PDB file of C-alpha atoms in Angstrom:
ATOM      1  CA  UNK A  20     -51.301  43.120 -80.163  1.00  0.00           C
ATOM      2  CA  UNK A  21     -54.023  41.710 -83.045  1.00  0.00           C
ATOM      3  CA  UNK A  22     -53.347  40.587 -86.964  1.00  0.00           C
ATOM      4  CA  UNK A  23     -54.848  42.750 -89.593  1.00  0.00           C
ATOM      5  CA  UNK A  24     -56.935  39.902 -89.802  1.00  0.00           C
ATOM      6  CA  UNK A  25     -58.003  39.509 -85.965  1.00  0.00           C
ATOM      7  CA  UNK A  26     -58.711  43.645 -86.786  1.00  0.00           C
ATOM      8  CA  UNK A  27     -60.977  42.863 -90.015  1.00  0.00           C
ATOM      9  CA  UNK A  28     -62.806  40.643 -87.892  1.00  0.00           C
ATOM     10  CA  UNK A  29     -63.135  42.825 -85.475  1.00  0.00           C
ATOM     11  CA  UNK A  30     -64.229  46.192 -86.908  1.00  0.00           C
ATOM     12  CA  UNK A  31     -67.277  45.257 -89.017  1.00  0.00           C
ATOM     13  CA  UNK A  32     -67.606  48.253 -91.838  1.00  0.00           C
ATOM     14  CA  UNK A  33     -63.787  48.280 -91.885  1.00  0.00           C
ATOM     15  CA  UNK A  34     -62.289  47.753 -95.898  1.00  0.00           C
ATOM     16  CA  UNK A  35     -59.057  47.194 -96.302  1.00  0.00           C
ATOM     17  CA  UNK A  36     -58.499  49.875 -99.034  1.00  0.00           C
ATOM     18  CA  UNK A  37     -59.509  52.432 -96.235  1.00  0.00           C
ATOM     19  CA  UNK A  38     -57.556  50.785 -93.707  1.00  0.00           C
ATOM     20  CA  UNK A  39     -54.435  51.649 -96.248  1.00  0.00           C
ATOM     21  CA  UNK A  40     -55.162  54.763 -96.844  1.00  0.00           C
ATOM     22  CA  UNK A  41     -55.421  55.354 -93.244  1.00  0.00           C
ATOM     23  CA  UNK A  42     -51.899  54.038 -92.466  1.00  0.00           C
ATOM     24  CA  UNK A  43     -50.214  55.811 -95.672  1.00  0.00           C
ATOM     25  CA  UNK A  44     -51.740  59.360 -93.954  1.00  0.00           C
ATOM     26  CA  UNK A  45     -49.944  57.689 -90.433  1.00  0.00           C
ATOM     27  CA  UNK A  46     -53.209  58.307 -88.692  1.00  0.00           C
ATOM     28  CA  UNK A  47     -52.940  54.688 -87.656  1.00  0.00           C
ATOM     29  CA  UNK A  48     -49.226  53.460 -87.124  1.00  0.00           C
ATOM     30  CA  UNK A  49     -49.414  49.648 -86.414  1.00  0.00           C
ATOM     31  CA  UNK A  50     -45.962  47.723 -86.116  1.00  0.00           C
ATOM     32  CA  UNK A  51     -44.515  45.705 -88.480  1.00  0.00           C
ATOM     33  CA  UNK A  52     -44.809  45.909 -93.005  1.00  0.00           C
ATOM     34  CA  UNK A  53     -47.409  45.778 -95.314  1.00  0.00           C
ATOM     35  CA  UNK A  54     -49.309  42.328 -94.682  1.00  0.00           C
ATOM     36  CA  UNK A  55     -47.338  41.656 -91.474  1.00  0.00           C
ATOM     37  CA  UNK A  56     -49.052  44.313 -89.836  1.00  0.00           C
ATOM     38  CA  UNK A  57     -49.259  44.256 -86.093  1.00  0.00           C
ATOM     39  CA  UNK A  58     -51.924  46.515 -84.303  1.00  0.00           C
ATOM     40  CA  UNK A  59     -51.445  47.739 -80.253  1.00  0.00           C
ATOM     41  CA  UNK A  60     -54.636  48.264 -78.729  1.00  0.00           C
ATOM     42  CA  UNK A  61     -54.710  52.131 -79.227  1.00  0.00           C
ATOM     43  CA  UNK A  62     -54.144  51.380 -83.174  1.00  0.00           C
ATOM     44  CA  UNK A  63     -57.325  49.798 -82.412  1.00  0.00           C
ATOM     45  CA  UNK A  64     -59.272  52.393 -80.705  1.00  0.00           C
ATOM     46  CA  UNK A  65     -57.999  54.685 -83.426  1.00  0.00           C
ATOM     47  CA  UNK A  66     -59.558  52.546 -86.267  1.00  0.00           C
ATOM     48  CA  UNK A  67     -62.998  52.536 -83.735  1.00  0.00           C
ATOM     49  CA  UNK A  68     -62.364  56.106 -83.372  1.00  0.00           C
ATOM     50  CA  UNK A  69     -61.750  56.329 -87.141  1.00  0.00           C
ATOM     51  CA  UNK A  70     -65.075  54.413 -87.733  1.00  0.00           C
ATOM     52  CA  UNK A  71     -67.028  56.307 -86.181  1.00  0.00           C
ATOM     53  CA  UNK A  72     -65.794  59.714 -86.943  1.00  0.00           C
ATOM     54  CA  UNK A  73     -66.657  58.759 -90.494  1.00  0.00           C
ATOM     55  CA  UNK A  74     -69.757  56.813 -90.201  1.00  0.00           C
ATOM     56  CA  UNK A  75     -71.997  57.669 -87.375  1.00  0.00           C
ATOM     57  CA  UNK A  76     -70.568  61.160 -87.136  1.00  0.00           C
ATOM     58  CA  UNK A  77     -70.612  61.808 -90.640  1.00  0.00           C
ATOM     59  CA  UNK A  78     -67.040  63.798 -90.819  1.00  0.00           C
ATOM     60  CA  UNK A  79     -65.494  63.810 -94.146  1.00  0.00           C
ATOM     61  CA  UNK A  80     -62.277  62.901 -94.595  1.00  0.00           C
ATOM     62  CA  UNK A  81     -60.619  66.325 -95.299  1.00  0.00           C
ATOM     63  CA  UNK A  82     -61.769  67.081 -91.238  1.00  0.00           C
ATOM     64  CA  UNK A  83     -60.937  63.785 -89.877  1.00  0.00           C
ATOM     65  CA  UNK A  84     -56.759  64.675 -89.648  1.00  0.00           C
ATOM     66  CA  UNK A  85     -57.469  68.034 -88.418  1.00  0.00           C
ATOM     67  CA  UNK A  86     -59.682  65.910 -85.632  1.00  0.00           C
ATOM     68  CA  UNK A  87     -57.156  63.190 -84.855  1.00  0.00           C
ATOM     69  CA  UNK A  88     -54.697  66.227 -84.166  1.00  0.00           C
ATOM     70  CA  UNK A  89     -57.401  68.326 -81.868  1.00  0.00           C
ATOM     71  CA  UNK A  90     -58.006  64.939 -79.988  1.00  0.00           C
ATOM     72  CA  UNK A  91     -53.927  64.018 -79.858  1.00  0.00           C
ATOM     73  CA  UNK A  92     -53.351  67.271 -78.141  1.00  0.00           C
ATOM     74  CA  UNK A  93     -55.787  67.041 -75.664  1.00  0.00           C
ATOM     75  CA  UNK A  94     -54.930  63.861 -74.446  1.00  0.00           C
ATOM     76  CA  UNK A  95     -51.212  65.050 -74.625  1.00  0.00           C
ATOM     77  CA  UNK A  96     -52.445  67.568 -72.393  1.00  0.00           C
ATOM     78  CA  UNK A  97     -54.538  65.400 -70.390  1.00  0.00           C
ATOM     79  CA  UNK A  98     -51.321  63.291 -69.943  1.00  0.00           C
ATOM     80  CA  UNK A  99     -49.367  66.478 -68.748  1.00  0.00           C
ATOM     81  CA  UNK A 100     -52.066  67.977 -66.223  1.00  0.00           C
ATOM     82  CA  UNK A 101     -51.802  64.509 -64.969  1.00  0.00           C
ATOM     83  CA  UNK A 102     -48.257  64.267 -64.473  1.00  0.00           C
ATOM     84  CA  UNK A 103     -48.025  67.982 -62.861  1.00  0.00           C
ATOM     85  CA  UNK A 104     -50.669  66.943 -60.511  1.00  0.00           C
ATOM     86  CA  UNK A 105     -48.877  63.905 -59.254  1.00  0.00           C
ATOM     87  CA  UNK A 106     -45.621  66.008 -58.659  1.00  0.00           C
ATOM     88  CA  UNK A 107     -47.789  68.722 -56.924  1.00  0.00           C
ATOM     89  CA  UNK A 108     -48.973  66.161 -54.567  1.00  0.00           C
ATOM     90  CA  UNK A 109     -45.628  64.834 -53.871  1.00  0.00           C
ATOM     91  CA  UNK A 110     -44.321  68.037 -53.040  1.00  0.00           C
ATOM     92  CA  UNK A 111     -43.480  69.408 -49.678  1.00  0.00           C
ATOM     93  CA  UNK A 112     -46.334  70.989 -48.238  1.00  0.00           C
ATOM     94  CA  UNK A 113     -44.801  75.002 -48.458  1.00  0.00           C
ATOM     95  CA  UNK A 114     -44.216  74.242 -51.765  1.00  0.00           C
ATOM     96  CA  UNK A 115     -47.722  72.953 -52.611  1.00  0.00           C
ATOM     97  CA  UNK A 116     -49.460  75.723 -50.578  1.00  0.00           C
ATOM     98  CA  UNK A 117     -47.296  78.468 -52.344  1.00  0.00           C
ATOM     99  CA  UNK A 118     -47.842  77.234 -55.811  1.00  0.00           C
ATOM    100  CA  UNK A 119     -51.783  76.302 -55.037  1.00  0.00           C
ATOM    101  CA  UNK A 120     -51.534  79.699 -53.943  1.00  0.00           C
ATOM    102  CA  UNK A 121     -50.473  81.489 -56.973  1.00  0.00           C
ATOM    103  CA  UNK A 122     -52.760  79.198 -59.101  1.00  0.00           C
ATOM    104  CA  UNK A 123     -55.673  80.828 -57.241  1.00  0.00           C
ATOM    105  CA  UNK A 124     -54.703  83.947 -58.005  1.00  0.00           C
TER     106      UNK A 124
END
């Protein structure tokens, strides 16, 4: 986990008004209070994400929550796809056959 300040230093273009804003609309959702603010790295990557959705993309902000939700559900599904093919694979192999099976069809 970073500071606000390690994350100021980090993300060049990043103001601090924006940065508030962004965690008042929870689209970032660092640990800790106002000032005291502690960042995991995917607060981070959302910031970058953020960012770049807004400057080099050139999304207005009305779009960028409806974004952040489209991209939150497909790694949520990502995440599930994952899990059901690692209990697929563990499987016994009728069970894997017969449900590869209907899948095909």
């Amino acid at each position: 986990m970073i500071t606000i300040e390690t994350l100021f230093v980090q993300m060049r273009g990043l103001r601090r008004e924006d940065l508030a804003h962004w965690i008042d609309n929870a689209w970032v959702r660092p640990e800790g209070t106002p000032g005291q603010y502690l960042f995991h790295d995917i607060d981070v990557a959302r910031v970058r994400l953020i960012l770049e959705l807004r400057d080099e993309m050139q999304v207005n902000e009305d779009a960028i929550p409806v974004v952040l939700l489209l991209l939150d559900q497909l790694y949520a599904l990502r995440r599930q796809t994952r899990q059901l093919t690692e209990a697929l694979q563990a499987a016994p192999d009728d069970v894997r056959e017969d449900l590869l099976r209907r899948l095909a069809s």
